[in-house]
CSV table of C-alpha atoms and ligand atoms in Angstrom, one decimal:
chain,number,residue,atom,x,y,z
X,1,UNK,CA,69.1,22.0,2.1
X,2,UNK,CA,69.0,18.6,2.3
X,3,UNK,CA,68.9,18.5,6.0
X,4,UNK,CA,65.6,20.5,5.5
X,5,UNK,CA,64.4,18.3,3.1
X,6,UNK,CA,65.2,15.3,5.2
X,7,UNK,CA,63.6,16.5,8.4
X,8,UNK,CA,60.3,17.6,6.4
X,9,UNK,CA,60.6,14.1,5.7
X,10,UNK,CA,60.7,12.6,8.7
X,11,UNK,CA,58.2,14.7,10.2
X,12,UNK,CA,55.7,14.1,7.5
X,13,UNK,CA,54.5,10.6,8.7
X,14,UNK,CA,53.7,11.7,12.0
X,15,UNK,CA,51.3,15.0,10.7
X,16,UNK,CA,49.8,12.7,8.3
X,17,UNK,CA,48.9,10.2,10.9
X,18,UNK,CA,47.8,13.0,13.2
X,19,UNK,CA,44.8,13.9,10.5
X,20,UNK,CA,41.9,12.4,11.9
X,21,UNK,CA,39.4,13.6,9.0
X,22,UNK,CA,39.8,13.8,5.5
X,23,UNK,CA,39.8,17.7,5.9
X,24,UNK,CA,42.6,17.7,8.0
X,25,UNK,CA,44.6,15.3,5.9
X,26,UNK,CA,43.9,17.5,2.9
X,27,UNK,CA,45.3,20.7,4.8
X,28,UNK,CA,48.2,18.5,5.9
X,29,UNK,CA,48.6,17.6,2.6
X,30,UNK,CA,48.4,21.3,1.5
X,31,UNK,CA,51.2,22.6,4.0
X,32,UNK,CA,53.8,19.6,2.5
X,33,UNK,CA,53.3,19.6,-0.8
X,34,UNK,CA,50.8,22.4,-2.0
X,35,UNK,CA,51.8,25.5,-4.0
X,36,UNK,CA,52.7,27.5,-0.9
X,37,UNK,CA,54.0,24.6,0.9
X,38,UNK,CA,57.3,23.9,2.6
X,39,UNK,CA,58.7,21.3,0.1
X,40,UNK,CA,58.0,23.7,-2.7
X,41,UNK,CA,59.3,26.7,-1.1
X,42,UNK,CA,62.5,24.6,-0.5
X,43,UNK,CA,62.2,23.6,-4.1
X,44,UNK,CA,63.0,27.1,-5.7
X,45,UNK,CA,66.0,27.4,-4.0
X,46,UNK,CA,67.3,24.1,-5.6
X,47,UNK,CA,68.1,26.0,-9.0
X,48,UNK,CA,70.5,28.3,-7.2
X,49,UNK,CA,72.6,25.2,-6.3
X,50,UNK,CA,76.0,24.2,-7.7
X,51,UNK,CA,75.1,20.9,-10.2
X,52,UNK,CA,76.3,18.2,-7.8
X,53,UNK,CA,74.4,19.5,-4.8
X,54,UNK,CA,71.4,20.4,-6.9
X,55,UNK,CA,71.2,16.8,-8.0
X,56,UNK,CA,71.4,15.4,-4.5
X,57,UNK,CA,68.8,17.7,-3.3
X,58,UNK,CA,66.7,16.9,-6.3
X,59,UNK,CA,67.0,13.3,-5.6
X,60,UNK,CA,66.0,13.7,-2.0
X,61,UNK,CA,63.1,16.0,-2.9
X,62,UNK,CA,61.6,13.6,-5.1
X,63,UNK,CA,62.1,10.7,-2.7
X,64,UNK,CA,60.3,12.8,0.0
X,65,UNK,CA,57.6,13.9,-2.3
X,66,UNK,CA,56.6,10.3,-3.0
X,67,UNK,CA,56.9,8.9,0.3
X,68,UNK,CA,54.4,11.8,1.3
X,69,UNK,CA,52.0,11.4,-1.5
X,70,UNK,CA,52.2,7.6,-0.8
X,71,UNK,CA,51.6,8.2,3.0
X,72,UNK,CA,48.5,10.6,2.0
X,73,UNK,CA,47.0,8.3,0.2
X,74,UNK,CA,47.2,5.7,2.5
X,75,UNK,CA,45.6,7.8,4.7
X,76,UNK,CA,42.9,8.9,3.0
X,77,UNK,CA,42.0,5.4,2.4
X,78,UNK,CA,41.8,4.9,5.6
X,79,UNK,CA,39.7,7.6,7.0
X,80,UNK,CA,37.3,7.2,3.9
X,81,UNK,CA,36.8,3.5,4.6
X,82,UNK,CA,35.9,4.8,8.4
X,83,UNK,CA,33.4,7.6,7.2
X,84,UNK,CA,32.0,5.0,5.1
X,85,UNK,CA,31.3,3.0,8.1
X,86,UNK,CA,29.9,5.7,10.0
X,87,UNK,CA,27.5,6.5,7.4
X,88,UNK,CA,26.5,3.0,7.1
X,89,UNK,CA,26.0,2.7,10.6
X,90,UNK,CA,24.0,5.7,10.7
X,91,UNK,CA,21.3,4.7,7.9
X,92,UNK,CA,21.1,0.8,8.7
X,93,UNK,CA,17.6,-0.1,8.7
X,94,UNK,CA,16.6,-3.1,10.9
X,95,UNK,CA,14.1,-5.1,8.4
X,96,UNK,CA,13.2,-7.2,11.1
X,97,UNK,CA,12.2,-4.8,14.0
X,98,UNK,CA,9.0,-5.0,15.5
X,99,UNK,CA,7.3,-1.7,16.5
X,100,UNK,CA,5.3,-1.9,19.4
X,101,UNK,CA,1.7,-0.5,19.9
X,102,UNK,CA,-0.1,2.3,17.7
X,103,UNK,CA,2.4,2.3,14.9
X,104,UNK,CA,1.8,-1.4,13.8
X,105,UNK,CA,0.5,-1.7,10.0
X,106,UNK,CA,-2.8,-3.9,9.8
X,107,UNK,CA,-4.4,-5.3,6.6
X,108,UNK,CA,-6.7,-3.1,4.4
X,109,UNK,CA,-10.0,-3.3,4.5
X,110,UNK,CA,-10.6,-4.7,1.4
X,111,UNK,CA,-8.0,-7.4,2.3
X,112,UNK,CA,-10.0,-8.4,5.3
X,113,UNK,CA,-13.2,-8.5,3.6
X,114,UNK,CA,-11.9,-10.7,1.4
X,115,UNK,CA,-10.5,-13.1,3.4
X,116,UNK,CA,-13.7,-13.1,5.7
X,117,UNK,CA,-15.7,-13.9,2.7
X,118,UNK,CA,-13.2,-16.9,1.4
X,119,UNK,CA,-13.8,-18.2,5.5
X,120,UNK,CA,-17.4,-18.3,5.1
X,121,UNK,CA,-17.9,-19.7,1.9
X,122,UNK,CA,-14.7,-22.3,2.5
X,123,UNK,CA,-16.8,-23.2,5.7
X,124,UNK,CA,-19.8,-23.9,3.2
X,125,UNK,CA,-17.8,-26.5,1.5
X,126,UNK,CA,-16.6,-24.0,-1.3
X,127,UNK,CA,-13.0,-24.4,-3.0
X,128,UNK,CA,-11.3,-21.0,-4.0
X,129,UNK,CA,-9.9,-20.1,-7.6
X,130,UNK,CA,-8.2,-16.9,-9.1
X,131,UNK,CA,-7.6,-16.2,-12.7
X,132,UNK,CA,-5.5,-13.5,-14.5
X,133,UNK,CA,-6.5,-9.8,-14.7
X,134,UNK,CA,-5.4,-9.5,-18.1
X,135,UNK,CA,-8.2,-11.7,-20.0
X,136,UNK,CA,-9.2,-12.5,-23.5
X,137,UNK,CA,-12.2,-11.3,-25.3
X,138,UNK,CA,-13.1,-14.9,-25.2
X,139,UNK,CA,-13.2,-15.4,-21.4
X,140,UNK,CA,-14.5,-12.1,-20.4
X,141,UNK,CA,-17.3,-12.1,-23.0
X,142,UNK,CA,-17.9,-14.6,-25.8
X,143,UNK,CA,-17.8,-17.8,-23.4
X,144,UNK,CA,-20.2,-16.0,-21.1
X,145,UNK,CA,-22.7,-15.6,-23.9
X,146,UNK,CA,-21.9,-12.2,-24.8
X,147,UNK,CA,-21.0,-12.1,-28.6
X,148,UNK,CA,-19.3,-9.0,-30.4
X,149,UNK,CA,-22.4,-6.9,-31.4
X,150,UNK,CA,-24.6,-7.7,-28.5
X,151,UNK,CA,-26.1,-4.8,-26.9
X,152,UNK,CA,-24.9,-6.5,-23.4
X,153,UNK,CA,-21.7,-5.5,-23.6
X,154,UNK,CA,-22.5,-2.1,-22.9
X,155,UNK,CA,-23.1,-3.3,-19.4
X,156,UNK,CA,-19.5,-3.2,-19.1
X,157,UNK,CA,-17.1,-0.2,-19.8
X,158,UNK,CA,-14.4,-2.2,-21.0
X,159,UNK,CA,-10.5,-1.3,-20.8
X,160,UNK,CA,-8.7,-2.9,-23.5
X,161,UNK,CA,-5.1,-3.6,-23.8
X,162,UNK,CA,-3.0,-2.6,-26.6
X,163,UNK,CA,-2.1,-6.3,-27.8
X,164,UNK,CA,-2.8,-8.5,-30.5
X,165,UNK,CA,-5.8,-7.6,-33.0
X,166,UNK,CA,-7.9,-4.6,-31.8
X,167,UNK,CA,-10.2,-5.3,-28.9
X,168,UNK,CA,-9.3,-8.8,-28.3
X,169,UNK,CA,-7.0,-8.6,-24.9
X,170,UNK,CA,-8.7,-6.4,-22.1
X,171,UNK,CA,-8.7,-6.0,-18.4
X,172,UNK,CA,-11.1,-8.2,-17.1
X,173,UNK,CA,-14.4,-6.0,-16.1
X,174,UNK,CA,-15.8,-8.9,-13.7
X,175,UNK,CA,-14.5,-11.8,-12.0
X,176,UNK,CA,-17.1,-14.4,-14.3
X,177,UNK,CA,-14.4,-15.1,-16.7
X,178,UNK,CA,-12.9,-17.3,-13.9
X,179,UNK,CA,-16.4,-19.3,-13.7
X,180,UNK,CA,-15.0,-20.4,-17.7
X,181,UNK,CA,-11.6,-21.4,-16.5
X,182,UNK,CA,-12.7,-23.3,-13.8
X,183,UNK,CA,-15.2,-25.2,-15.7
X,184,UNK,CA,-12.4,-25.9,-18.5
X,185,UNK,CA,-9.7,-26.4,-16.1
X,186,UNK,CA,-11.9,-29.0,-14.1
X,187,UNK,CA,-15.0,-31.6,-14.1
X,188,UNK,CA,-17.9,-31.2,-12.1
X,189,UNK,CA,-19.1,-31.3,-9.4
X,190,UNK,CA,-17.8,-27.7,-8.8
X,191,UNK,CA,-18.5,-25.7,-5.8
X,192,UNK,CA,-16.1,-22.6,-6.1
X,193,UNK,CA,-15.7,-19.2,-5.2
X,194,UNK,CA,-13.3,-16.4,-7.2
X,195,UNK,CA,-12.5,-13.6,-5.3
X,196,UNK,CA,-10.4,-10.9,-7.5
X,197,UNK,CA,-9.7,-7.6,-9.0
X,198,UNK,CA,-11.7,-5.8,-11.8
X,199,UNK,CA,-11.4,-2.9,-13.7
X,200,UNK,CA,-13.6,-1.1,-15.8
X,201,UNK,CA,-13.6,2.5,-18.0
X,202,UNK,CA,-15.2,4.7,-15.0
X,203,UNK,CA,-14.5,7.6,-13.5
X,204,UNK,CA,-14.3,7.8,-9.5
X,205,UNK,CA,-16.9,9.2,-7.7
X,206,UNK,CA,-18.6,8.2,-4.5
X,207,UNK,CA,-19.9,4.8,-5.7
X,208,UNK,CA,-17.8,3.9,-8.4
X,209,UNK,CA,-13.7,3.2,-8.7
X,210,UNK,CA,-12.4,2.1,-12.0
X,211,UNK,CA,-10.4,-0.5,-10.1
X,212,UNK,CA,-12.4,-2.4,-7.7
X,213,UNK,CA,-13.2,-6.1,-6.0
X,214,UNK,CA,-15.5,-8.7,-7.4
X,215,UNK,CA,-16.2,-12.3,-5.5
X,216,UNK,CA,-17.8,-14.7,-8.1
X,217,UNK,CA,-19.6,-17.9,-6.9
X,218,UNK,CA,-20.2,-21.2,-9.3
X,219,UNK,CA,-21.9,-24.5,-8.5
X,220,UNK,CA,-21.9,-26.9,-11.5
X,221,UNK,CA,-23.7,-30.3,-10.4
X,222,UNK,CA,-26.4,-32.9,-11.1
X,223,UNK,CA,-29.9,-31.3,-10.6
X,224,UNK,CA,-28.8,-27.9,-9.0
X,225,UNK,CA,-31.9,-26.1,-9.3
X,226,UNK,CA,-33.1,-22.0,-8.4
X,227,UNK,CA,-33.8,-23.5,-5.0
X,228,UNK,CA,-30.2,-24.2,-4.0
X,229,UNK,CA,-29.2,-21.0,-5.4
X,230,UNK,CA,-31.8,-19.3,-3.0
X,231,UNK,CA,-30.7,-21.4,-0.2
X,232,UNK,CA,-27.2,-20.8,-0.8
X,233,UNK,CA,-27.4,-16.9,-0.5
X,234,UNK,CA,-29.4,-17.1,2.5
X,235,UNK,CA,-27.0,-19.3,4.2
X,236,UNK,CA,-24.3,-17.0,3.2
X,237,UNK,CA,-26.0,-14.1,4.2
X,238,UNK,CA,-27.0,-15.0,7.6
X,239,UNK,CA,-23.2,-16.5,7.9
X,240,UNK,CA,-21.5,-13.3,6.9
X,241,UNK,CA,-23.7,-10.7,8.3
X,242,UNK,CA,-25.6,-12.2,11.3
X,243,UNK,CA,-28.9,-13.9,11.8
X,244,UNK,CA,-30.9,-10.8,11.8
X,245,UNK,CA,-30.2,-10.3,7.8
X,246,UNK,CA,-31.9,-11.8,5.4
X,247,UNK,CA,-31.7,-12.0,1.3
X,248,UNK,CA,-34.4,-11.7,-1.5
X,249,UNK,CA,-34.1,-12.4,-5.0
X,250,UNK,CA,-35.3,-10.0,-7.8
X,251,UNK,CA,-35.6,-10.6,-11.4
X,252,UNK,CA,-33.1,-9.2,-13.4
X,253,UNK,CA,-31.2,-9.8,-16.6
X,254,UNK,CA,-27.3,-11.2,-17.4
X,255,UNK,CA,-26.5,-12.9,-20.5
X,256,UNK,CA,-24.9,-15.8,-18.7
X,257,UNK,CA,-27.5,-16.9,-16.6
X,258,UNK,CA,-31.1,-17.6,-17.2
X,259,UNK,CA,-33.1,-17.1,-15.1
X,260,UNK,CA,-31.3,-14.1,-13.9
X,261,UNK,CA,-31.7,-12.5,-10.5
X,262,UNK,CA,-30.6,-9.4,-8.5
X,263,UNK,CA,-29.5,-10.2,-5.1
X,264,UNK,CA,-30.4,-8.1,-2.3
X,265,UNK,CA,-29.9,-8.2,1.7
X,266,UNK,CA,-31.9,-6.5,4.4
X,267,UNK,CA,-30.6,-2.7,5.1
X,268,UNK,CA,-27.8,-3.5,7.6
X,269,UNK,CA,-28.2,0.0,9.2
X,270,UNK,CA,-32.1,-0.3,9.6
X,271,UNK,CA,-32.2,-4.2,9.5
X,272,UNK,CA,-35.1,-3.7,7.2
X,273,UNK,CA,-37.4,-1.0,8.7
X,274,UNK,CA,-36.4,1.7,6.3
X,275,UNK,CA,-33.6,4.7,6.5
X,276,UNK,CA,-31.6,7.1,4.7
X,277,UNK,CA,-28.8,4.3,3.6
X,278,UNK,CA,-31.4,2.1,2.0
X,279,UNK,CA,-33.7,4.7,0.5
X,280,UNK,CA,-36.5,3.9,2.9
X,281,UNK,CA,-36.8,0.5,1.0
X,282,UNK,CA,-35.3,-1.6,4.0
X,283,UNK,CA,-33.2,-3.4,1.1
X,284,UNK,CA,-29.7,-3.1,-0.3
X,285,UNK,CA,-28.4,-4.6,-3.6
X,286,UNK,CA,-25.8,-6.9,-3.3
X,287,UNK,CA,-24.8,-8.2,-6.6
X,288,UNK,CA,-26.4,-10.2,-9.6
X,289,UNK,CA,-27.0,-14.4,-9.8
X,290,UNK,CA,-28.8,-16.8,-11.9
X,291,UNK,CA,-28.7,-20.3,-13.7
X,292,UNK,CA,-25.8,-21.0,-15.7
X,293,UNK,CA,-27.2,-20.2,-19.3
X,294,UNK,CA,-27.2,-23.7,-21.1
X,295,UNK,CA,-25.0,-21.8,-23.8
X,296,UNK,CA,-21.9,-21.4,-21.4
X,297,UNK,CA,-21.9,-25.0,-20.1
X,298,UNK,CA,-22.1,-25.7,-24.0
X,299,UNK,CA,-19.1,-23.6,-24.5
X,300,UNK,CA,-17.0,-25.1,-22.3
X,301,UNK,CA,-18.0,-28.9,-23.1
X,302,UNK,CA,-20.8,-29.6,-20.5
X,303,UNK,CA,-23.7,-30.6,-21.9
X,304,UNK,CA,-26.8,-29.1,-20.3
X,305,UNK,CA,-28.6,-32.2,-20.4
X,306,UNK,CA,-26.0,-34.0,-18.2
X,307,UNK,CA,-25.2,-30.7,-15.5
X,308,UNK,CA,-27.2,-27.6,-14.3
X,309,UNK,CA,-25.5,-25.1,-12.0
X,310,UNK,CA,-26.0,-21.1,-10.6
X,311,UNK,CA,-23.7,-18.2,-10.5
X,312,UNK,CA,-23.6,-15.4,-8.5
X,313,UNK,CA,-21.3,-12.1,-8.3
X,314,UNK,CA,-21.1,-9.3,-6.0
X,315,UNK,CA,-19.0,-6.3,-5.5
X,316,UNK,CA,-16.7,-7.0,-2.7
X,317,UNK,CA,-15.6,-3.2,-1.7
X,318,UNK,CA,-19.3,-2.6,-1.8
X,319,UNK,CA,-20.0,-4.8,0.8
X,320,UNK,CA,-17.3,-3.4,2.7
X,321,UNK,CA,-18.6,-0.1,2.9
X,322,UNK,CA,-22.1,-1.2,3.6
X,323,UNK,CA,-20.9,-3.3,6.4
X,324,UNK,CA,-19.0,-0.5,8.0
X,325,UNK,CA,-21.1,2.1,7.3
X,326,UNK,CA,-18.9,4.2,4.9
X,327,UNK,CA,-20.3,6.2,2.3
X,328,UNK,CA,-17.4,7.2,-0.1
X,329,UNK,CA,-15.6,4.1,-2.1
X,330,UNK,CA,-12.8,6.4,-2.9
X,331,UNK,CA,-12.1,6.5,1.3
X,332,UNK,CA,-10.9,3.1,0.6
X,333,UNK,CA,-8.1,4.2,-1.8
X,334,UNK,CA,-6.5,7.1,-0.7
X,335,UNK,CA,-4.4,5.4,1.8
X,336,UNK,CA,-5.2,7.7,4.7
X,337,UNK,CA,-4.2,6.5,7.5
X,338,UNK,CA,-6.9,7.9,9.7
X,339,UNK,CA,-9.3,6.1,7.5
X,340,UNK,CA,-7.1,2.9,7.8
X,341,UNK,CA,-6.7,3.0,11.5
X,342,UNK,CA,-10.3,2.3,12.2
X,343,UNK,CA,-10.1,-1.0,10.7
X,344,UNK,CA,-7.4,-2.9,13.2
X,345,UNK,CA,-7.0,-6.6,12.0
L,401,DAH,N1,-20.5,-10.5,-13.7
L,401,DAH,C1,-21.7,-9.3,-13.0
L,401,DAH,C2,-21.1,-8.1,-13.0
L,401,DAH,O1,-20.2,-7.7,-13.0
L,401,DAH,C3,-22.4,-9.7,-12.0
L,401,DAH,C4,-23.1,-11.4,-12.0
L,401,DAH,C5,-24.2,-11.1,-12.4
L,401,DAH,C6,-22.4,-12.4,-11.7
L,401,DAH,C7,-24.6,-12.6,-12.6
L,401,DAH,C8,-22.7,-13.8,-12.0
L,401,DAH,C9,-24.3,-13.9,-12.2
L,401,DAH,O2,-22.2,-15.1,-11.8
L,401,DAH,O3,-24.9,-15.1,-12.2
L,401,DAH,O4,-22.0,-7.2,-13.3
């Protein structure tokens, strides 16, 4: 009996070491220690022995079982480590990998448009500023000469944030609040453009998205006139769209400018002859502009007797759509690779 136990104990390390997977190890363990295993079979015979041989056999049995347990545990740890290493190697991601050719990503059309606009304006001597997307009522409305009960508030379908007193914190509905921040944070002369993301309570359709982008412009200096505004927009138009595209201004209304105007450019599709894209007018509407309202200057502590300025603001997504002849703004935000691939950069 003891010889059998000792023999099994002596063979066990070799058999355990030979198991090359966790499954094989489980099988070897069952053969040695399991209910139907070799040692269990011998154990049944121990009870029938005389007291002293029974004690001896019992001791040998316990020793061998303990040794086998330890060897199995050691082997299991080694096999688990090896399997983990294989999994890690298989699932490894090389974040520095450079994918060649067509699979290469590119900047989104909105980002490309943003970058180009900033390029053109910095080339004209403007600085670039950005402001927060969550604004207070003061920056988005009050300081821009749009008091609470003013009917002009209806021009912006506002998304309010549930913070502080009701309707005091909001997602900015335009980039115009950045004008206020630029004038509060710095001193004139100011020549700045302010691109950014804006939000409105709008249902998405071919020409609207609840989230879109604008670029704002602000000039405040001594003796700035409406002629400076018109000249600046005309220079920008030819720099951005090319020399065959011109601009015009039409009277309009915005609470923060007086006088205010609508800024149009020649239709990019027909260059002014009239076509489907411009509804045969030859013109496309780009955005709003005007002379900074004296109340706005006063709100930021500037004396309208000393300083005058102009401002403009237009939709960046709309501009990209017109430039590339895309007829549905939603295309910009579906993430469809077939659309995105058409604008590599
Ligand atoms: N903030 C206006 C809007 O979102 C656009 C605008 C109009 C901006 C006239 C201006 C401006 O700076 O002078 O509808």
